[in-house]
XYZ file of C-alpha atoms in Angstrom:
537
model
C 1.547 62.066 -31.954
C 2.475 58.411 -30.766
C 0.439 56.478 -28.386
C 0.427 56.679 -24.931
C -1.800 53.782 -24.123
C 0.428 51.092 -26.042
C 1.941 50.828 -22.111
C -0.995 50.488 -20.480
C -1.814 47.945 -22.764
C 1.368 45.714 -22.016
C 1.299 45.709 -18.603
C -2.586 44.695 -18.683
C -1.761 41.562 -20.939
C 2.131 40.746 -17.992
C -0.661 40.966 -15.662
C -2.611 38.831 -17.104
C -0.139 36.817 -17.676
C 2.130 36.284 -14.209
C -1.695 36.350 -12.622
C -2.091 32.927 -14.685
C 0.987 31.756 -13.865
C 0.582 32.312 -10.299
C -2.727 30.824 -9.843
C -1.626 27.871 -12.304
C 1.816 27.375 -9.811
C -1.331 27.650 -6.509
C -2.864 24.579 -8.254
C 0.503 22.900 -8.932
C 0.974 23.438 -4.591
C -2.010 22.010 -4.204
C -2.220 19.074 -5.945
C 1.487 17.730 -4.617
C -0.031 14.861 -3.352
C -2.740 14.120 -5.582
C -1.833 9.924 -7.294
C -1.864 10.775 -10.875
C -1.573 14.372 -10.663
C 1.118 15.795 -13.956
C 2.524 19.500 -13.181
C 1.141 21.982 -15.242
C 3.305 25.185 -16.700
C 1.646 28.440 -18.435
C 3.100 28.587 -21.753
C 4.408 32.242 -22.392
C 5.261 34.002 -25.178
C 5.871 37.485 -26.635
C 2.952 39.485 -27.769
C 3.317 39.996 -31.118
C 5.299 43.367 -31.831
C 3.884 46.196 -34.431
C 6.259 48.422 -36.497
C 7.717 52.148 -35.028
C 4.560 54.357 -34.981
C 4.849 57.310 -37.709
C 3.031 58.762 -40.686
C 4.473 56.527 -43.217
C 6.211 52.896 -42.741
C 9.063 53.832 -40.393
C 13.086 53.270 -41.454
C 13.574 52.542 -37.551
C 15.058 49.176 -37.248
C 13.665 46.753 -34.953
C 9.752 46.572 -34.105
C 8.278 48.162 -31.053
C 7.391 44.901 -27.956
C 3.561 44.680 -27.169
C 4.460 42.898 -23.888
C 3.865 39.045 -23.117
C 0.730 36.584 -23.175
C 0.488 33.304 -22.547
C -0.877 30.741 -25.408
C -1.687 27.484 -22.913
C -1.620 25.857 -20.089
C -0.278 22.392 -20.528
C 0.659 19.638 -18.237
C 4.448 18.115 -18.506
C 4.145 14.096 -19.082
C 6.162 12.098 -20.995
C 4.591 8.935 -23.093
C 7.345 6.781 -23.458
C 7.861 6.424 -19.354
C 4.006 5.721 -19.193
C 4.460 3.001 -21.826
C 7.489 1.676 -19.853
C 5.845 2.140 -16.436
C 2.707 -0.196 -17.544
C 4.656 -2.719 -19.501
C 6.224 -3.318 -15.833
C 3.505 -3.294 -13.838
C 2.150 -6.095 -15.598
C 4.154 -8.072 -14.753
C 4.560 -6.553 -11.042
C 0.687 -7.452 -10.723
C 1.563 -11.156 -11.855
C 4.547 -11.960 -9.841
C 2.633 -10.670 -6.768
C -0.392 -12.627 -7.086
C 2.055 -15.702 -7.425
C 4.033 -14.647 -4.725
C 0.817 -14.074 -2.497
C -0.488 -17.513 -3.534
C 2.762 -19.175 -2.951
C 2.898 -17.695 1.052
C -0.731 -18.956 1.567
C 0.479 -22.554 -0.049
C 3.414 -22.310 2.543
C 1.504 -21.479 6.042
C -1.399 -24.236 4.435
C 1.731 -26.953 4.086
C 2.739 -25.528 7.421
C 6.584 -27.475 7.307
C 9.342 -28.338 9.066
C 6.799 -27.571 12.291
C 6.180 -30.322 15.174
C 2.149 -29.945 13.837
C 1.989 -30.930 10.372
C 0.975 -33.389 8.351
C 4.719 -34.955 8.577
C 4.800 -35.234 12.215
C 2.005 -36.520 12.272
C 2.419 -39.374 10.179
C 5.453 -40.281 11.823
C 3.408 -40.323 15.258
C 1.297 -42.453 13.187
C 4.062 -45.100 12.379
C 5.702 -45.073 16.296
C 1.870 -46.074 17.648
C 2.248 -49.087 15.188
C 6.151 -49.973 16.707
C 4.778 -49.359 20.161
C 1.784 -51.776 19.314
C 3.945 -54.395 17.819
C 6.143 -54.255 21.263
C 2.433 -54.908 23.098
C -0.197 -56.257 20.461
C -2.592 -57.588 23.086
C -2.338 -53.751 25.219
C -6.077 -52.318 24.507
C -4.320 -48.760 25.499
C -1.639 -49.517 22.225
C -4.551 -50.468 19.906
C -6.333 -47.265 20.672
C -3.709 -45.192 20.150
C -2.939 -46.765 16.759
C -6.332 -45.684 16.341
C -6.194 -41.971 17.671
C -3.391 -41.016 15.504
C -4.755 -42.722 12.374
C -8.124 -40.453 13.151
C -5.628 -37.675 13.306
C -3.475 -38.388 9.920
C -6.793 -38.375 8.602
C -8.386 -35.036 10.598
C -4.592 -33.493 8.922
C -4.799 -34.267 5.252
C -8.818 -33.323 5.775
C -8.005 -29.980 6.831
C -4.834 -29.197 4.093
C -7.395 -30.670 1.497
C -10.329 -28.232 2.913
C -7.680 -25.344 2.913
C -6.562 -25.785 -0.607
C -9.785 -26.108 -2.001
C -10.996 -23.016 -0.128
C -7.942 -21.132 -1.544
C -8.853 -22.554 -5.031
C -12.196 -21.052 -4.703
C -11.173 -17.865 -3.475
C -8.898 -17.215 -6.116
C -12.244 -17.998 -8.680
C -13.787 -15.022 -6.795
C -10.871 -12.929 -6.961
C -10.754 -13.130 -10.790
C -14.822 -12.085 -10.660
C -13.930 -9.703 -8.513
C -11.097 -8.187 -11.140
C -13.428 -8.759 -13.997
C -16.070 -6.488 -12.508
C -13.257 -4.189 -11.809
C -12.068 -3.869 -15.271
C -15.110 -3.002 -16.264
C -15.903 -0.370 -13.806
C -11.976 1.085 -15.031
C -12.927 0.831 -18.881
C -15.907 2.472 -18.450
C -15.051 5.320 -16.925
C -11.869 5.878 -19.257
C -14.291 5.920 -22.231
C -16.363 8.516 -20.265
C -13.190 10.298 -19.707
C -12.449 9.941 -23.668
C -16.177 11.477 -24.439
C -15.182 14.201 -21.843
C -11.789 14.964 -23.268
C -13.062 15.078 -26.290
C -15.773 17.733 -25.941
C -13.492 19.537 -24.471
C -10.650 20.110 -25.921
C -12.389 20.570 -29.365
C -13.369 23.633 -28.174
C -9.898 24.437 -28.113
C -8.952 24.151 -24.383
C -6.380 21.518 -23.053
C -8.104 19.016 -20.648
C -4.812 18.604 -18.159
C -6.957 17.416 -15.045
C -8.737 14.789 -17.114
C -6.291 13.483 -18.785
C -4.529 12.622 -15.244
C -7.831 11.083 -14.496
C -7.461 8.878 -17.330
C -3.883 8.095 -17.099
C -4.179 7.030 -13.478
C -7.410 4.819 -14.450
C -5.074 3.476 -17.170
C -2.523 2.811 -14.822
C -4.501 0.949 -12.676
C -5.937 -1.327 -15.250
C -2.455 -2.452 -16.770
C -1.295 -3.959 -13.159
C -4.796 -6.320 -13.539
C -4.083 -7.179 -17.147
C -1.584 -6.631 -19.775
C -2.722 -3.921 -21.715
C -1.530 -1.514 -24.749
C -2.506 2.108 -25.149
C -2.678 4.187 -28.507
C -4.178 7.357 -28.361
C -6.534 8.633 -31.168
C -8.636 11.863 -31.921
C -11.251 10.350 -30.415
C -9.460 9.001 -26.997
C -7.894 6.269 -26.016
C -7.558 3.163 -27.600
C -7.041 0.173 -25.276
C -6.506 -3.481 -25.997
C -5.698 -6.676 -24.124
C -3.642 -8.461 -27.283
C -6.136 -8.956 -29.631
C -8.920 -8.313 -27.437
C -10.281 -4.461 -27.497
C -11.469 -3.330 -24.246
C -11.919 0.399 -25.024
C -12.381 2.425 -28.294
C -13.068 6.148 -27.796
C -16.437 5.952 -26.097
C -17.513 2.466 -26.514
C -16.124 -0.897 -24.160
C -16.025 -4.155 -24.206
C -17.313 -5.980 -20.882
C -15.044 -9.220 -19.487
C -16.355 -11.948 -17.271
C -14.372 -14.371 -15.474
C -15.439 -16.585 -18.655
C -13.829 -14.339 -21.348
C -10.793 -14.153 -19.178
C -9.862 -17.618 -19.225
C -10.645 -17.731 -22.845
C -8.371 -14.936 -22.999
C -5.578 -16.581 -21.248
C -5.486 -19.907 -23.425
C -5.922 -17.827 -26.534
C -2.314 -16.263 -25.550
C -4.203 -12.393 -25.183
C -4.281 -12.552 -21.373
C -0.350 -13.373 -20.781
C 0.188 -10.853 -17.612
C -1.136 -9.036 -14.953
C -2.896 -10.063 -11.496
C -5.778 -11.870 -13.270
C -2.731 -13.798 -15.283
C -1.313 -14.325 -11.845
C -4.833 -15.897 -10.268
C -5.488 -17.993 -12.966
C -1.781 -19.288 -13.218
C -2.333 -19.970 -9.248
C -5.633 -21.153 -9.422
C -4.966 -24.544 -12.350
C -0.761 -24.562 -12.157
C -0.147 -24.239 -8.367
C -2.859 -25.225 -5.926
C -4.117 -27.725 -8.184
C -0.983 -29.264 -8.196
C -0.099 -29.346 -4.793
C -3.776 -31.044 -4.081
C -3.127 -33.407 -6.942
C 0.131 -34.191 -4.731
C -1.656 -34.552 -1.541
C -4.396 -36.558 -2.937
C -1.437 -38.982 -4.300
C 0.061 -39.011 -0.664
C -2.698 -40.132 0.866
C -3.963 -42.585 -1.764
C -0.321 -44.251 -1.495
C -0.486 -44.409 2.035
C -4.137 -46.265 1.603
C -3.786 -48.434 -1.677
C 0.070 -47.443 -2.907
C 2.011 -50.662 -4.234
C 4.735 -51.499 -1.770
C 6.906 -54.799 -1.763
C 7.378 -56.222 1.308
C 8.748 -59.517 2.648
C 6.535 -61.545 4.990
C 8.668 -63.854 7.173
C 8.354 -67.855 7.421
C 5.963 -69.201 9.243
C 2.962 -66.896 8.437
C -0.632 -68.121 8.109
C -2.121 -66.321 4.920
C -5.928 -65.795 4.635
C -8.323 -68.179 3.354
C -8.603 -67.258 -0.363
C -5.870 -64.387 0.095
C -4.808 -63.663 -3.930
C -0.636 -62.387 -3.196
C 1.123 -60.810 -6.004
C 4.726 -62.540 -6.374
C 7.770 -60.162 -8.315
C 8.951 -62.934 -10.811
C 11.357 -62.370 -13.224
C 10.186 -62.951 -17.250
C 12.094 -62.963 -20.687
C 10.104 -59.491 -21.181
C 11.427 -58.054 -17.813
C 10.221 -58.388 -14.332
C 6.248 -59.142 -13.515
C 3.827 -59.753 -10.948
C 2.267 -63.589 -10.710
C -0.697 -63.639 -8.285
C -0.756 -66.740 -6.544
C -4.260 -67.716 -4.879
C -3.581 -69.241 -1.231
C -6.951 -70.993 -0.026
C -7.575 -74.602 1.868
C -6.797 -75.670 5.514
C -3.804 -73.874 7.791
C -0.831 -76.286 6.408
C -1.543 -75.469 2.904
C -1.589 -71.516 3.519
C 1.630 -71.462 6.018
C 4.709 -70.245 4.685
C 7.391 -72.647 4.178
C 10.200 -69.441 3.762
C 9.984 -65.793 3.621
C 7.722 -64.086 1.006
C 8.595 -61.114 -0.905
C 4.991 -59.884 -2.282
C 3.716 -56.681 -3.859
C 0.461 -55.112 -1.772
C -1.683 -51.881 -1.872
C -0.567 -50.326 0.506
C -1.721 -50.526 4.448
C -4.905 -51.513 3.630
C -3.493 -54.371 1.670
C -1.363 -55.609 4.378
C -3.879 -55.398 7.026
C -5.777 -57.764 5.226
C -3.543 -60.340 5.363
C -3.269 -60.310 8.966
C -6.031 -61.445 11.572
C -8.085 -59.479 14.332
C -8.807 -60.684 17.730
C -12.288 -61.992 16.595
C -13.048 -66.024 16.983
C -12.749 -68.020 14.755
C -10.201 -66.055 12.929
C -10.887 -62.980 10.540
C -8.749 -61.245 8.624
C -8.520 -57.437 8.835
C -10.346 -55.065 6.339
C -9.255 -51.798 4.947
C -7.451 -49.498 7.567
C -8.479 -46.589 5.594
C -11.072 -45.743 3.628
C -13.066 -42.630 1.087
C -15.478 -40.778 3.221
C -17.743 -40.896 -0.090
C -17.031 -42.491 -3.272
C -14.608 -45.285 -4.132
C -11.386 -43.365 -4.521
C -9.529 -42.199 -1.562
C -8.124 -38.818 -1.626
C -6.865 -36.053 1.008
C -10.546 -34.886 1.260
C -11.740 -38.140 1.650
C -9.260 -40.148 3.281
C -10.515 -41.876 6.588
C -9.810 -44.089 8.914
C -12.676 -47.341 8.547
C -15.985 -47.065 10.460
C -15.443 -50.772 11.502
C -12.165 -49.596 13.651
C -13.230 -45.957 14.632
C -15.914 -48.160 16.335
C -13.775 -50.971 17.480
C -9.761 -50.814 18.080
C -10.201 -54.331 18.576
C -10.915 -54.615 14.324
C -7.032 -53.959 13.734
C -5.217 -56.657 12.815
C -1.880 -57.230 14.026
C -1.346 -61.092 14.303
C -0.345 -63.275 11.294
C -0.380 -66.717 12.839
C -3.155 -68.742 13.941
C -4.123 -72.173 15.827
C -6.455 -75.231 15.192
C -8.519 -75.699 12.483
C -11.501 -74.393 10.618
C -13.890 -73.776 11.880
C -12.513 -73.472 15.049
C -9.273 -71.564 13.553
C -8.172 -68.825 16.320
C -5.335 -65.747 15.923
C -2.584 -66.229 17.887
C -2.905 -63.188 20.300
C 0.614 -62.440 21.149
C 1.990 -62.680 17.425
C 3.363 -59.061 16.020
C 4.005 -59.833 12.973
C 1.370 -57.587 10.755
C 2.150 -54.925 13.383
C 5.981 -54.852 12.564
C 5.524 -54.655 8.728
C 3.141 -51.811 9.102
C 5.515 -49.934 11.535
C 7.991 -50.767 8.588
C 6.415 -49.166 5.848
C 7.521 -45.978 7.301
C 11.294 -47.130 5.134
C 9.861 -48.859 2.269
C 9.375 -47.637 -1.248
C 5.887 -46.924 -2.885
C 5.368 -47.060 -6.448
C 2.691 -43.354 -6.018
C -0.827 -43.859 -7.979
C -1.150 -40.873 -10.499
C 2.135 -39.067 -10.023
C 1.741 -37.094 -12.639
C 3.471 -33.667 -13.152
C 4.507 -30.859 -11.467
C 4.379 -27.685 -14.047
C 5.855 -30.001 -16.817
C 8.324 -31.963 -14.585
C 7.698 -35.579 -13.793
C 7.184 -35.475 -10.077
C 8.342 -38.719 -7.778
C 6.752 -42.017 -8.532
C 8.952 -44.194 -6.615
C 10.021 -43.643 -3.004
C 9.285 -43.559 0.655
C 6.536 -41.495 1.752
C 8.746 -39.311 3.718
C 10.473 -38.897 0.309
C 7.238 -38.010 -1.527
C 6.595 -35.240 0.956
C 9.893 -33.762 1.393
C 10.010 -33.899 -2.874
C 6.240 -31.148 -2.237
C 7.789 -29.355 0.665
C 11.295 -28.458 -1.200
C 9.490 -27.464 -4.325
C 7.513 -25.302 -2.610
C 9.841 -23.535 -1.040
C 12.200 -23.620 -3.961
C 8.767 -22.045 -5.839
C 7.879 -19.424 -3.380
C 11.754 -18.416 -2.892
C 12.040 -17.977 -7.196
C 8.500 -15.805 -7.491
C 9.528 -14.280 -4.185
C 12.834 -12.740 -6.056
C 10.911 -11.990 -9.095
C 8.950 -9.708 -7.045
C 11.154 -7.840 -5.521
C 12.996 -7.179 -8.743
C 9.983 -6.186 -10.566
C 8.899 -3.806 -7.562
C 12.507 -2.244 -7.968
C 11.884 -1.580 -11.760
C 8.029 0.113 -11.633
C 9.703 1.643 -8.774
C 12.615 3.208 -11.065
C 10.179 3.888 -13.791
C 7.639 5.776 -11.301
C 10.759 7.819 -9.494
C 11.774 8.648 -13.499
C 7.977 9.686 -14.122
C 8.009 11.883 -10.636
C 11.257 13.812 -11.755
C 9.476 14.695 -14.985
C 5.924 15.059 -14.052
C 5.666 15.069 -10.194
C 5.362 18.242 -8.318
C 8.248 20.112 -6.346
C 7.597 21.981 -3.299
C 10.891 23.947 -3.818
C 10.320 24.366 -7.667
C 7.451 25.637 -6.964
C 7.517 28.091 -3.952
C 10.733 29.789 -6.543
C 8.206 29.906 -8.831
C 5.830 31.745 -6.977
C 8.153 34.050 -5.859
C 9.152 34.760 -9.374
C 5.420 35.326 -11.027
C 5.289 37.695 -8.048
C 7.723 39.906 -8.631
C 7.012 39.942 -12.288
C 3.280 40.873 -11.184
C 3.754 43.954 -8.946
C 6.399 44.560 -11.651
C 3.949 45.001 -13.817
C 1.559 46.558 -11.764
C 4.032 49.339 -10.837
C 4.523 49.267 -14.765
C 0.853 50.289 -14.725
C 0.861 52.861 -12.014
C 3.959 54.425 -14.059
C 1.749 54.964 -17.429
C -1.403 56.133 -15.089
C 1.057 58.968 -14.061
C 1.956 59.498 -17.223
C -1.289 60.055 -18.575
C -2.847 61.859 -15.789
C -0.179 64.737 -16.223
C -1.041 64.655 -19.972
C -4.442 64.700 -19.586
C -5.166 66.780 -16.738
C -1.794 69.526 -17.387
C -1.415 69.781 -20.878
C -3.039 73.346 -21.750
C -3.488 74.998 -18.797
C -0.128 76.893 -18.606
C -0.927 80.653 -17.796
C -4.113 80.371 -16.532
């Protein structure tokens, strides 16, 4: 007689089955919005089928079903868009850091506005014309000497705010170093995890999203690559390994640089800081300090009219013209007033304003000749951080010089008063062209040596922008492409509501399928069992 259980039998195992597949599609539901999360299917297939029951191998073709099991539950991902996704985001993370940087430079420059550094220099060059109208007002000379306090308080406070984004940036790339490390290590415990696991012979779905999202993460701080072994993950930053199964390397801010000049660091947000950190803020403080040591000590040719009373032992360097090409021929002017009064207008080469207001006098008696307008809050060297107007005038307005003509004799040699002279060629330095101390570069281009000043800082305002506009669009492009790559990921791996409520309704029917299957078979039995023989009685 043939078996009567072999039903009972199969619709255990669909139940089973559709049982899995419903709580498996429960977990799918609830894990929609879970960052990293990969759907996961039950793998079904038929039970393997045994021959027609009978005494001796049965002629029946075909082989009698034994119902349906399921051989895994595995989660749907697809490697190559998880390769493509972090080969983007590198790059995402370094255009964004740049882009971020480039913003703060922008609000620190803080131009075309009626408060920068611009209008304030120009205020700084009307208080001279206004002097030179009035060079015996008191009110004039003290507003000369407000607005040169507040050039100075301006390229104090751009200098303070680049070197405090400088130094932020330094702690940022700590900060990500400490980061990565926390990331590696936990995708190496992940590895050990996965590992234990699944050689047991289960799939570890959960824990591999775990590690995927981890791995995710890392590649938008630096450019990584990903090759998966027995033993996990193995993850390297160029030549440098970070993670191998269980084991990692720890980074410091120190091996990061090292990593960056060596060419294994070439992407990613620490790429970004770094890049930032030496290419743009240093440069645009470079620039700044340049400004503001032209406006100090720059070389500027001016003319200085007939007429003029040069210093006692004033050395002026004269443009002549030589076989070998043009030169500068200082001439040493020293002796009594005739000797040092110019016959005919001068053209002369000086350092800037703080060589012209030493060739003119103050209101002091006998005569003295002016001293530095500006000078370096510490050091020698005058720079954006440094830059200051002289103790001698902050003290006394009276100590600027604006007169180049004097009366009598030494020792009784006297300014005249009422002369504008010095006051007019300072107002007019606003025009004239500076040859800029340490021009330098600007990312590999030669930035301008010879120009105005207005010229020099509309040349570091239009790069700027032109710099923040270019990593700006680089952004947004690369945000569009991890953006495509993620969508492309999310049709293959991310969860659907509506896929999955069908589903549900489909491992549903299949189960009280089954389990009417069941009651079918229990009816079956139970008149076999419980009838069979008892005919008659």
């Amino acid at each position: 007689m043939r078996s009567t259980f072999t039903g009972i039998e199969i619709s255990k195992r669909a139940l089973f089955t559709q049982q899995a597949a419903l709580t498996t599609t429960g977990h799918n539901i609830s894990n929609a919005n879970t960052a990293g999360y990969s759907r996961q299917v039950v793998n079904m297939v038929a039970s393997r089928p045994l021959e027609y029951p009978g005494m001796m191998r049965s002629n029946v073709p075909g082989q009698m079903g034994q119902g349906v099991e399921f051989t895994s539950i595995t989660r749907i991902r697809e490697k190559f868009l998880d390769d493509q996704f972090r080969n983007e985001n590198k790059q995402l993370g370094n255009y964004s850091i740049q882009n971020d940087t480039l913003d703060k430079l922008q609000a620190i420059v803080n131009e075309p506005t009626d408060t920068g550094i611009r209008s304030v220099l120009d205020k700084f060059w009307k208080s001279w014309t206004d002097l030179a109208k009035d060079p015996e007002n008191v009110s004039g000379r003290k507003l000369v000497r407000e607005n040169a306090n507040a050039l100075a308080d301006a390229f104090n406070a751009t200098s303070k705010q680049l070197s405090d984004l400088s130094n932020d940036l330094t702690s940022n790339i700590d900060v990500k170093a400490n980061q990565i490390n926390s990331l590696t290590t936990t995708i190496s415990s992940l590895n050990n995890e996965i590992f234990r696991i699944e050689g047991l012979g289960d799939n570890a779905n959960d824990l591999r999203d775990q590690r995927d999202l981890l791995t995710d993460q890392l590649s938008k701080i630096v450019n990584i690559s990903v090759v998966e072994t027995p033993q996990g993950y193995t993850i390297n930053m160029g030549n440098t390994n970070l993670v191998t199964g269980q084991t990692t390397t720890a980074v410091t801010a120190a091996t990061l640089a090292t990593a960056m000049n060596s060419g294994d660091l070439n992407s990613g947000e620490v790429y970004g800081m770094i890049v930032s950190r030496d290419r743009y803020v240093a440069d645009y403080q470079q620039q700044l300090d340049t400004l503001a040591n032209s406006i100090a000590n720059g070389q500027v040719q001016i003319t200085i009219p007939a007429g003029s009373v040069i210093p006692d032992g004033s050395v002026l360097m004269v443009p002549t013209n030589t076989p070998t090409g043009p030169t500068l021929t200082p001439v040493t002017y020293s002796g009594p007033v005739a000797s040092r009064t110019l016959a005919s207008d001068l053209t002369v080469v000086v350092q800037g304003i703080n060589g012209l207001h030493k060739l003119g006098y103050t209101f002091a008696t006998p005569a003295a000749k002016g001293v530095d307008f500006f000078t370096a809050k510490t050091g020698t060297t005058v720079t954006a951080a440094t830059f200051q107007l002289n103790p001698v005038i902050a003290n006394d307005p009276n100590y600027i010089a604006t007169s180049m003509r004097t009366t009598g004799t030494a020792p009784n040699e006297t300014a005249v008063k009422g002369n504008n002279t010095l006051a007019l060629l300072i107002s007019q330095l606003k025009d004239s062209k500076f040859t800029f101390n340490n021009g330098g570069t600007t990312n590999g281009a030669p930035s301008i040596m010879n120009g105005t000043l207005d010229d020099y800082f509309r040349s570091i305002v239009g790069q700027l922008g032109v710099q923040a506009q270019t990593t700006s669009r680089q952004t947004d492009n690369q945000k569009a492409m991890v953006d495509q790559i993620e969508d492309r990921r999310q049709s293959v791996s991310g969860v659907s509501l509506d896929e999955e409520m069908s589903n549900m309704i489909k491992f549903q029917h299949a189960y009280g399928a089954a389990s009417r299957f069941m009651t079918t078979f229990d009816q079956v039995l139970d008149k076999l069992i419980n009838s069979t023989g008892v005919v008659g009685r």
